[in-house]
Coordinates of C-alpha atoms in Angstrom, one line a residue:
M19 CA 39.0 31.0 -74.1
N20 CA 41.2 33.3 -76.1
D21 CA 38.2 35.5 -76.8
E22 CA 38.0 36.2 -73.1
V23 CA 41.5 37.6 -72.9
E24 CA 41.4 41.3 -73.6
P25 CA 44.9 42.9 -73.4
S26 CA 45.1 46.1 -71.5
T27 CA 46.0 49.3 -73.4
S28 CA 46.4 52.8 -72.3
S29 CA 43.4 53.9 -74.4
S30 CA 41.1 51.2 -73.3
P31 CA 42.0 49.8 -69.9
T32 CA 40.4 46.8 -68.3
K33 CA 37.4 48.0 -66.3
P34 CA 37.8 47.3 -62.6
A35 CA 35.5 44.5 -61.3
A36 CA 34.6 46.8 -58.4
A37 CA 33.5 49.6 -60.6
A38 CA 31.5 47.3 -62.8
T39 CA 29.4 46.1 -59.9
A40 CA 29.5 49.1 -57.6
T41 CA 25.9 50.0 -58.0
K42 CA 24.7 46.4 -57.6
D43 CA 26.4 45.0 -54.6
Q44 CA 29.3 47.4 -53.7
I45 CA 32.1 44.8 -53.9
F46 CA 35.6 46.3 -53.9
L47 CA 39.1 44.9 -53.7
R48 CA 40.5 45.1 -50.2
A49 CA 43.7 44.0 -48.5
R50 CA 43.5 41.0 -46.3
R51 CA 44.1 42.4 -42.8
E52 CA 45.2 39.2 -41.2
P53 CA 48.8 39.1 -42.5
F54 CA 49.3 42.7 -41.5
E55 CA 47.7 42.4 -38.0
H56 CA 48.9 38.9 -37.0
G57 CA 51.7 38.1 -39.3
L58 CA 54.5 40.6 -38.6
L59 CA 57.6 39.3 -36.8
P60 CA 60.4 41.4 -35.2
I61 CA 63.2 39.4 -36.7
S62 CA 65.7 41.7 -38.5
K63 CA 66.8 39.1 -41.0
L64 CA 63.2 38.9 -42.3
I65 CA 63.0 42.6 -43.2
F66 CA 64.3 43.4 -46.7
S67 CA 64.6 47.2 -47.5
D68 CA 65.7 46.8 -51.1
G69 CA 62.7 45.0 -52.5
T70 CA 63.4 42.5 -55.3
A71 CA 67.1 43.1 -55.2
T72 CA 67.4 40.7 -52.3
L73 CA 64.2 38.8 -52.4
G74 CA 64.7 37.9 -56.1
P75 CA 67.9 35.8 -55.5
L76 CA 66.4 34.6 -52.2
K77 CA 63.4 33.2 -54.0
E78 CA 65.7 31.2 -56.3
K79 CA 67.6 29.8 -53.3
L80 CA 64.3 28.8 -51.6
I81 CA 63.2 27.0 -54.8
E82 CA 66.5 25.2 -55.1
R83 CA 66.2 24.1 -51.4
S84 CA 62.5 23.1 -51.7
S85 CA 60.9 19.8 -52.6
S86 CA 57.9 20.3 -55.0
L87 CA 58.0 24.0 -54.2
R88 CA 57.5 23.4 -50.5
I89 CA 60.2 24.1 -47.9
D90 CA 60.4 22.9 -44.3
A91 CA 61.8 24.7 -41.2
E92 CA 65.3 23.4 -41.8
G93 CA 65.3 24.7 -45.3
V94 CA 64.0 28.1 -44.2
A95 CA 66.7 28.3 -41.4
E96 CA 69.4 27.5 -43.9
V97 CA 68.4 29.9 -46.7
L98 CA 67.4 32.8 -44.4
Q99 CA 70.3 32.2 -42.0
I100 CA 68.1 32.2 -38.9
S101 CA 67.8 29.7 -36.0
I102 CA 65.7 26.7 -36.4
D103 CA 63.4 28.1 -33.6
N104 CA 62.9 31.3 -35.6
A105 CA 62.3 29.3 -38.8
G106 CA 59.6 27.3 -37.0
L107 CA 58.1 30.6 -35.8
V108 CA 58.0 31.8 -39.4
L109 CA 56.1 28.7 -40.6
D110 CA 53.7 28.8 -37.6
T111 CA 52.9 32.4 -38.2
L112 CA 52.5 31.9 -41.9
A113 CA 50.0 29.1 -41.2
A114 CA 48.0 31.3 -38.9
V115 CA 47.5 34.1 -41.5
R116 CA 46.8 32.0 -44.6
P117 CA 43.4 32.5 -46.1
S118 CA 42.5 28.8 -46.3
D119 CA 42.8 25.9 -43.9
S120 CA 43.0 23.4 -46.8
D121 CA 46.7 24.2 -47.4
P122 CA 49.0 21.3 -46.3
L123 CA 51.0 23.8 -44.1
V124 CA 47.9 24.4 -42.0
V125 CA 46.9 20.7 -41.9
D126 CA 50.4 19.9 -40.8
E127 CA 49.7 21.4 -37.3
I128 CA 47.0 18.8 -36.7
S129 CA 48.3 15.7 -38.6
G130 CA 52.0 16.1 -37.6
V131 CA 53.1 15.3 -41.1
V132 CA 56.0 17.5 -42.2
V133 CA 54.9 19.2 -45.4
G134 CA 56.4 22.7 -45.3
A135 CA 55.3 26.0 -46.7
D136 CA 54.7 26.9 -50.3
V137 CA 57.7 28.9 -51.5
Y138 CA 55.6 31.7 -53.1
D139 CA 53.4 32.1 -50.1
L140 CA 56.6 32.4 -48.0
I141 CA 58.0 35.0 -50.4
L142 CA 54.8 37.1 -50.1
F143 CA 55.0 36.7 -46.3
L144 CA 58.6 37.8 -46.2
Y145 CA 57.9 40.8 -48.5
I146 CA 55.2 42.3 -46.2
Q147 CA 57.6 42.1 -43.2
S148 CA 58.7 45.6 -44.2
Y149 CA 55.2 47.0 -43.6
R150 CA 55.0 49.6 -40.8
R151 CA 51.7 50.1 -39.1
L152 CA 50.1 53.5 -39.1
L153 CA 51.5 55.9 -36.5
P154 CA 49.2 57.9 -34.2
R155 CA 49.7 61.6 -34.0
S156 CA 52.1 62.6 -31.2
H157 CA 50.5 63.6 -28.0
K158 CA 51.4 67.1 -26.7
D159 CA 52.4 65.7 -23.4
S160 CA 54.2 62.6 -24.7
A161 CA 57.5 63.6 -23.1
A162 CA 55.8 63.9 -19.7
V163 CA 54.5 60.4 -19.8
A164 CA 57.4 58.7 -21.5
D165 CA 58.8 57.6 -18.1
V166 CA 55.7 55.7 -17.1
W167 CA 54.9 53.8 -20.2
P168 CA 57.1 51.6 -22.5
S169 CA 58.8 53.7 -25.1
T170 CA 58.4 53.2 -28.8
S171 CA 60.5 50.4 -30.3
V172 CA 61.8 49.9 -33.8
F173 CA 59.3 47.1 -34.4
D174 CA 56.4 48.8 -32.7
G175 CA 56.6 52.3 -33.9
F176 CA 52.8 52.7 -33.9
L177 CA 52.7 52.5 -30.0
S178 CA 51.2 55.6 -28.4
A179 CA 53.3 57.2 -25.7
L180 CA 50.1 57.2 -23.5
S181 CA 49.2 54.4 -21.2
P182 CA 45.6 53.0 -21.8
L183 CA 44.2 54.9 -18.8
Q184 CA 45.9 58.1 -19.8
L185 CA 44.6 57.7 -23.3
V186 CA 41.0 57.6 -22.2
R187 CA 41.4 60.4 -19.6
S188 CA 43.1 62.7 -22.0
N189 CA 40.4 62.3 -24.7
S190 CA 43.2 61.6 -27.2
R191 CA 41.6 58.6 -28.9
R192 CA 40.9 60.8 -31.9
F193 CA 44.7 60.7 -32.5
I194 CA 44.6 56.9 -32.9
P195 CA 44.2 55.6 -36.4
S196 CA 40.8 53.9 -37.0
Q197 CA 40.2 50.5 -38.5
A198 CA 39.4 52.4 -41.7
D199 CA 42.6 54.3 -41.7
E200 CA 44.7 51.2 -41.1
E201 CA 43.0 49.2 -43.8
A202 CA 43.5 52.0 -46.3
H203 CA 47.1 52.2 -45.3
Q204 CA 47.5 48.5 -46.0
L205 CA 45.9 48.9 -49.4
S206 CA 48.2 51.9 -50.1
Y207 CA 51.2 49.8 -49.2
L208 CA 50.2 47.1 -51.6
Q209 CA 49.6 49.7 -54.3
K210 CA 53.0 51.1 -53.7
H211 CA 54.8 47.7 -53.9
L212 CA 52.5 46.0 -56.5
A213 CA 55.1 45.9 -59.3
N214 CA 57.7 44.3 -57.1
I215 CA 55.2 41.7 -55.7
L216 CA 54.1 40.7 -59.2
S217 CA 57.7 40.4 -60.5
L218 CA 58.3 37.9 -57.7
L219 CA 55.4 35.8 -58.8
A220 CA 55.6 36.1 -62.5
E221 CA 57.4 33.8 -64.9
S222 CA 59.8 34.8 -67.7
V223 CA 58.7 33.9 -71.3
E224 CA 61.3 31.9 -73.1
G225 CA 62.1 32.5 -76.8
E226 CA 61.2 36.2 -76.8
E227 CA 63.6 38.8 -78.0
E228 CA 62.8 41.0 -75.1
E229 CA 62.3 39.6 -71.6
S230 CA 58.7 39.4 -70.8
L231 CA 56.9 38.4 -67.6
V232 CA 53.6 36.5 -67.6
M233 CA 51.2 35.3 -64.8
T234 CA 49.7 31.8 -64.7
L235 CA 46.4 31.2 -63.1
E236 CA 48.1 29.3 -60.2
R237 CA 50.6 32.2 -59.5
F238 CA 47.8 34.7 -59.8
E239 CA 45.8 32.9 -57.1
R240 CA 48.7 33.3 -54.8
L241 CA 47.7 36.9 -54.5
S242 CA 44.7 35.8 -52.5
F243 CA 47.2 35.8 -49.6
L244 CA 47.2 39.6 -49.8
F245 CA 43.9 40.6 -51.6
Q246 CA 40.3 39.7 -51.6
F247 CA 37.0 41.1 -53.0
G248 CA 34.5 42.2 -50.5
E249 CA 34.3 41.3 -46.8
K250 CA 34.1 37.5 -47.3
G251 CA 35.8 37.0 -50.6
S252 CA 32.8 38.3 -52.6
D253 CA 30.5 35.6 -51.4
G254 CA 32.6 32.8 -52.8
V255 CA 34.0 34.5 -55.9
S256 CA 37.7 33.9 -55.9
L257 CA 40.2 36.4 -57.0
S258 CA 40.8 34.6 -60.3
Q259 CA 37.0 34.5 -61.0
A260 CA 36.8 38.2 -60.5
A261 CA 39.6 38.9 -63.0
P262 CA 38.3 39.2 -66.6
F263 CA 41.3 37.4 -68.0
F264 CA 40.9 34.3 -65.8
A265 CA 37.1 34.3 -65.2
N266 CA 35.2 31.1 -66.2
S267 CA 38.4 29.3 -67.1
D268 CA 37.9 25.6 -67.8
P269 CA 39.4 23.6 -64.9
D270 CA 40.2 20.8 -67.3
M271 CA 42.3 23.0 -69.6
P272 CA 45.4 25.0 -68.8
A273 CA 44.6 28.7 -68.5
V274 CA 46.1 31.2 -70.9
H275 CA 49.1 33.0 -69.6
V276 CA 48.5 36.7 -69.0
S277 CA 50.9 39.5 -69.2
A278 CA 52.1 40.7 -65.8
T279 CA 51.6 44.3 -67.0
Q280 CA 48.0 43.5 -67.7
V281 CA 47.6 42.0 -64.2
H282 CA 49.3 45.0 -62.7
D283 CA 47.1 47.5 -64.5
W284 CA 43.9 45.6 -63.5
I285 CA 44.8 45.4 -59.8
L286 CA 46.0 49.0 -59.7
Q287 CA 42.7 50.2 -61.2
N288 CA 40.8 48.2 -58.6
I289 CA 42.9 49.5 -55.8
T290 CA 42.3 53.1 -57.0
A291 CA 38.6 52.5 -57.3
A292 CA 38.4 51.0 -53.7
L293 CA 40.4 53.8 -52.2
E294 CA 38.4 56.5 -53.9
H295 CA 35.2 54.8 -52.8
T296 CA 36.2 54.6 -49.2
A297 CA 37.5 58.2 -49.3
E298 CA 34.0 59.4 -50.3
R299 CA 32.3 57.3 -47.5
V300 CA 34.6 58.1 -44.6
P301 CA 34.9 61.7 -43.5
P302 CA 38.3 62.9 -42.2
K303 CA 38.8 62.8 -38.5
E304 CA 38.5 66.1 -36.6
N305 CA 41.9 67.1 -35.6
G306 CA 43.1 63.7 -36.8
P307 CA 45.8 62.8 -39.3
S308 CA 45.6 64.8 -42.4
S309 CA 46.7 61.9 -44.6
I310 CA 47.6 58.3 -44.5
G311 CA 51.2 58.6 -45.6
D312 CA 53.4 55.6 -46.3
Q313 CA 55.5 54.8 -43.3
D314 CA 56.8 51.5 -44.4
V315 CA 60.4 50.8 -45.2
S316 CA 61.2 52.4 -48.5
M317 CA 61.9 50.0 -51.4
T318 CA 63.3 50.6 -54.8
D319 CA 61.1 51.0 -57.9
A320 CA 58.0 51.6 -56.0
S321 CA 55.4 54.3 -56.7
T322 CA 53.8 56.3 -53.9
G323 CA 50.2 56.9 -53.0
S324 CA 48.1 57.7 -50.0
Y325 CA 44.3 57.5 -49.4
K326 CA 41.7 57.4 -46.8
G327 CA 40.2 54.0 -46.0
S328 CA 36.8 52.6 -45.1
G329 CA 35.7 50.5 -42.2
T330 CA 35.0 46.9 -42.4
K331 CA 31.8 45.0 -41.8
S332 CA 33.4 41.6 -41.1
I333 CA 34.8 42.4 -37.6
S334 CA 32.9 42.7 -34.4
F335 CA 34.0 45.5 -32.0
V336 CA 33.8 45.7 -28.3
E337 CA 35.0 49.2 -27.6
G338 CA 34.9 51.8 -24.8
I339 CA 33.3 49.6 -22.1
S340 CA 33.9 51.3 -18.7
K341 CA 33.0 50.0 -15.3
A342 CA 30.6 47.4 -16.6
S343 CA 30.3 43.7 -17.4
L344 CA 29.5 42.5 -20.9
V345 CA 28.8 39.1 -22.5
K346 CA 29.1 38.5 -26.2
K347 CA 27.8 35.2 -27.6
A348 CA 28.1 33.8 -31.1
S349 CA 24.7 35.3 -32.0
D350 CA 25.9 38.7 -31.0
L351 CA 29.0 38.7 -33.2
K352 CA 29.4 39.0 -37.0
G353 CA 32.3 37.8 -39.1
S354 CA 35.2 35.7 -37.8
S355 CA 37.2 38.3 -35.9
V356 CA 36.7 40.4 -32.8
K357 CA 38.5 43.4 -31.5
V358 CA 38.3 44.5 -27.8
L359 CA 39.5 48.1 -27.7
N360 CA 39.9 50.7 -24.9
C361 CA 37.9 48.9 -22.2
H362 CA 38.6 49.9 -18.6
D363 CA 37.7 48.6 -15.2
S364 CA 35.4 46.0 -16.7
V365 CA 34.7 42.3 -17.2
I366 CA 34.3 41.2 -20.9
Y367 CA 33.3 37.8 -22.0
V368 CA 33.6 36.9 -25.7
L369 CA 32.2 33.4 -25.8
A370 CA 32.1 32.4 -29.4
P371 CA 34.2 30.3 -31.8
L372 CA 36.2 32.8 -33.9
R373 CA 39.4 32.8 -36.0
Y374 CA 41.1 36.0 -34.8
A375 CA 40.9 38.3 -31.8
T376 CA 42.7 41.5 -30.8
V377 CA 42.8 43.1 -27.4
Y378 CA 44.2 46.7 -27.5
G379 CA 44.5 49.6 -25.0
C380 CA 42.6 48.0 -22.1
S381 CA 43.3 48.5 -18.4
D382 CA 42.1 47.1 -15.1
A383 CA 39.9 44.6 -16.8
T384 CA 39.2 40.9 -17.1
I385 CA 38.8 39.6 -20.6
V386 CA 37.7 36.0 -21.4
L387 CA 38.1 34.8 -25.0
G388 CA 37.4 31.5 -26.7
A389 CA 37.8 29.6 -28.6
I390 CA 40.0 31.4 -31.1
G391 CA 41.0 29.1 -34.0
K392 CA 43.9 31.1 -35.5
A393 CA 45.6 33.8 -33.4
V394 CA 45.1 36.3 -30.6
R395 CA 47.1 39.5 -30.2
V396 CA 47.1 41.4 -26.8
E397 CA 48.7 44.8 -27.1
H398 CA 49.3 48.0 -25.1
C399 CA 47.3 46.8 -22.0
E400 CA 47.8 47.5 -18.3
R401 CA 46.7 45.5 -15.3
V402 CA 44.5 43.2 -17.4
Q403 CA 43.7 39.5 -16.8
V404 CA 43.2 37.5 -20.0
V405 CA 41.7 34.1 -20.0
V406 CA 41.9 32.6 -23.5
A407 CA 41.7 29.3 -25.4
A408 CA 43.4 29.7 -28.7
R409 CA 45.9 28.1 -31.2
R410 CA 48.5 30.9 -30.6
I411 CA 48.8 34.2 -28.9
C412 CA 51.1 37.2 -29.3
I413 CA 51.6 39.7 -26.4
A414 CA 53.1 43.1 -27.1
N415 CA 54.0 46.1 -24.9
C416 CA 51.9 45.2 -21.9
R417 CA 52.3 46.0 -18.2
E418 CA 51.3 44.1 -15.0
C419 CA 49.0 41.7 -16.9
V420 CA 48.1 38.1 -16.0
F421 CA 47.5 35.6 -18.8
Y422 CA 45.7 32.2 -18.2
L423 CA 46.3 30.5 -21.5
G424 CA 45.2 27.3 -23.2
V425 CA 47.2 27.5 -26.4
N426 CA 48.8 25.0 -28.8
Q427 CA 52.0 27.0 -29.4
R428 CA 54.4 28.8 -27.2
P429 CA 53.3 32.4 -26.5
L430 CA 55.1 35.0 -28.5
I431 CA 56.1 38.0 -26.4
L432 CA 57.3 41.1 -28.3
G433 CA 58.2 44.7 -27.5
D434 CA 58.6 46.4 -24.1
N435 CA 56.7 44.4 -21.4
H436 CA 56.8 44.7 -17.6
K437 CA 55.7 42.4 -14.8
L438 CA 53.8 39.9 -16.9
Q439 CA 52.5 36.7 -15.2
I440 CA 52.1 33.7 -17.4
P441 CA 51.4 30.4 -15.7
N442 CA 52.0 27.1 -17.5
W443 CA 50.6 27.9 -20.9
F444 CA 49.7 24.3 -21.7
G445 CA 49.5 21.4 -19.4
G446 CA 49.7 18.7 -22.1
E447 CA 47.3 15.7 -22.4
S448 CA 45.8 13.9 -19.5
A449 CA 44.6 10.3 -19.2
N450 CA 41.9 11.3 -16.7
P451 CA 38.6 12.7 -18.0
T452 CA 38.1 16.4 -17.9
T453 CA 34.7 18.0 -17.9
I454 CA 35.4 21.8 -17.7
N455 CA 39.1 22.8 -17.8
P456 CA 41.2 22.1 -20.9
F457 CA 44.4 22.8 -18.8
P458 CA 45.2 22.5 -15.1
L459 CA 44.2 25.3 -12.7
P460 CA 47.0 26.9 -10.5
E461 CA 47.7 24.7 -7.5
A462 CA 46.8 27.5 -4.9
Y463 CA 43.5 28.2 -6.7
M464 CA 42.6 24.5 -6.8
T465 CA 43.4 24.1 -3.1
S466 CA 41.2 27.1 -2.2
Q467 CA 38.4 25.9 -4.5
Q468 CA 38.4 22.5 -2.9
K469 CA 38.4 24.0 0.6
N470 CA 35.4 26.3 -0.2
H471 CA 33.5 23.4 -1.8
Q472 CA 34.1 21.3 1.4
S473 CA 33.0 24.1 3.6
L474 CA 29.8 24.6 1.5
G475 CA 29.0 20.9 1.8
E476 CA 29.4 20.9 5.6
I477 CA 27.2 24.0 5.9
K478 CA 24.5 22.4 3.8
Q479 CA 24.6 19.2 5.7
A480 CA 24.5 21.0 9.0
L481 CA 21.4 22.9 7.9
R482 CA 19.7 19.7 6.8
D483 CA 20.4 18.1 10.2
L484 CA 18.9 20.9 12.2
Q485 CA 15.5 20.2 13.7
L486 CA 13.9 23.6 13.5
E487 CA 10.5 25.1 13.0
E488 CA 9.7 26.6 9.6
N489 CA 9.8 30.2 10.9
R490 CA 13.3 29.6 12.3
K491 CA 14.5 28.1 8.9
R492 CA 13.2 31.2 7.2
E493 CA 15.1 33.4 9.6
I494 CA 18.3 31.5 8.9
S495 CA 17.8 31.7 5.2
S496 CA 17.2 35.4 5.4
A497 CA 20.3 35.9 7.5
L498 CA 22.4 34.0 4.9
H499 CA 21.0 36.1 2.1
V500 CA 21.9 39.3 4.1
Y501 CA 25.5 38.1 4.6
F502 CA 25.7 37.1 0.9
K503 CA 24.4 40.5 -0.2
D504 CA 26.9 42.3 2.1
W505 CA 29.7 40.2 0.5
L506 CA 28.5 41.1 -3.0
Y507 CA 28.7 44.9 -2.2
A508 CA 32.0 44.7 -0.3
S509 CA 33.7 42.7 -3.0
G510 CA 32.3 44.8 -5.9
N511 CA 30.8 41.7 -7.5
V512 CA 27.3 43.1 -7.3
R513 CA 28.2 45.3 -10.3
Q514 CA 28.7 42.2 -12.5
L515 CA 25.4 40.8 -11.3
Y516 CA 23.5 43.9 -12.2
C517 CA 25.2 44.2 -15.6
L518 CA 24.5 40.5 -16.5
Q519 CA 20.9 40.9 -15.4
G520 CA 20.6 43.9 -17.6
D521 CA 21.7 41.9 -20.6

């Protein structure tokens, strides 16, 4: 195994795995988007602006308080000096953005056994709380619309000053960062803070004259929380298998420790190769941002860098639907995530089992999602009805929206929201059998539904009891069809019928 370890030198650096296979299958290192899109919490005590200066001692306190390097909500609350509710929120959010469901923290939600979070996963989670999402360019009339839409907050600095409808009418969507821009910004953030991140994971070598940091295989694999190769983990190739210094390690033998400097150089080279590759593939936006600058909280001992990013192939997008109805089934979607963006005056059905979902910038729409196994985020929406079955949901900066939720955890509401309606978000378990609804319907809706069903039954029975000739029955049937058609047009539901027939 020692022959496989090739120390990195300035004259002969370790060749990036992405560069070695670029012509074959185009696999590049990329940031895992889930921690950045679904894992940021607006809790001031979780944001550390001085990098390892605070997180280093904090890591030692977490280790001391932990049992077998795992820490529960009480330990997190004690060390971070936050409430037990916020500590529980931290652990729930961490579980939702972990790359694997096999971790005990994730299993804990189902089994009810208190296991706690891995200390090093928690440290990485705390570190990225300083990440700031990419800001859109300011709109020239932002001051004029500031009084009709929630203002930018300290935790949601990316929020546009325009409401969803103003955004689409002003043709200003070119000012909004694309998925490619955001993912490149995430990778640039990790590039900037890589040295600090590795120092928190590395171990000090004892017995050396000069202090030296090394990475074990186990600690190196913790980086899979932040990084992965390709869209789906390089078709089963783990981060450690992609690294030349850990590839093909014998699972029955302890892996050789690798210098943290060597790991740093190898990851940095792969990040650079990935950003250069995406910069070549994605042309700059017309009149868009000239660069993807770092807008995160500055930390000490961090190098800078900014690049263009590339889009991703593992997300399904439903974007720009206007005055239409749309149904997306499992066969229509790719990957495990969906984003519903900038849809207006429409009805959207996303009926597929997915892990993550995002609804952004929609107005006057009805959106049905389910089932979402990890997390849903609804953001910057106006007059939208959302019907969703999911494990957890986050609602941020929305106006006059109604949420019908079947979720396992309490909804998380962030930012500047106005006139939201959220009925009972979970009705608990029921001893009676349920055939359709996993949670109770609103009482007024149930009463109206039962009344309509009763009226329908009475009408059907009355028609069956009539002793009429066939031509009279046809006349009655035609009259009913005419009234039903008039109702379809008067209510506007005929549009949905035509749209669904077109699919």
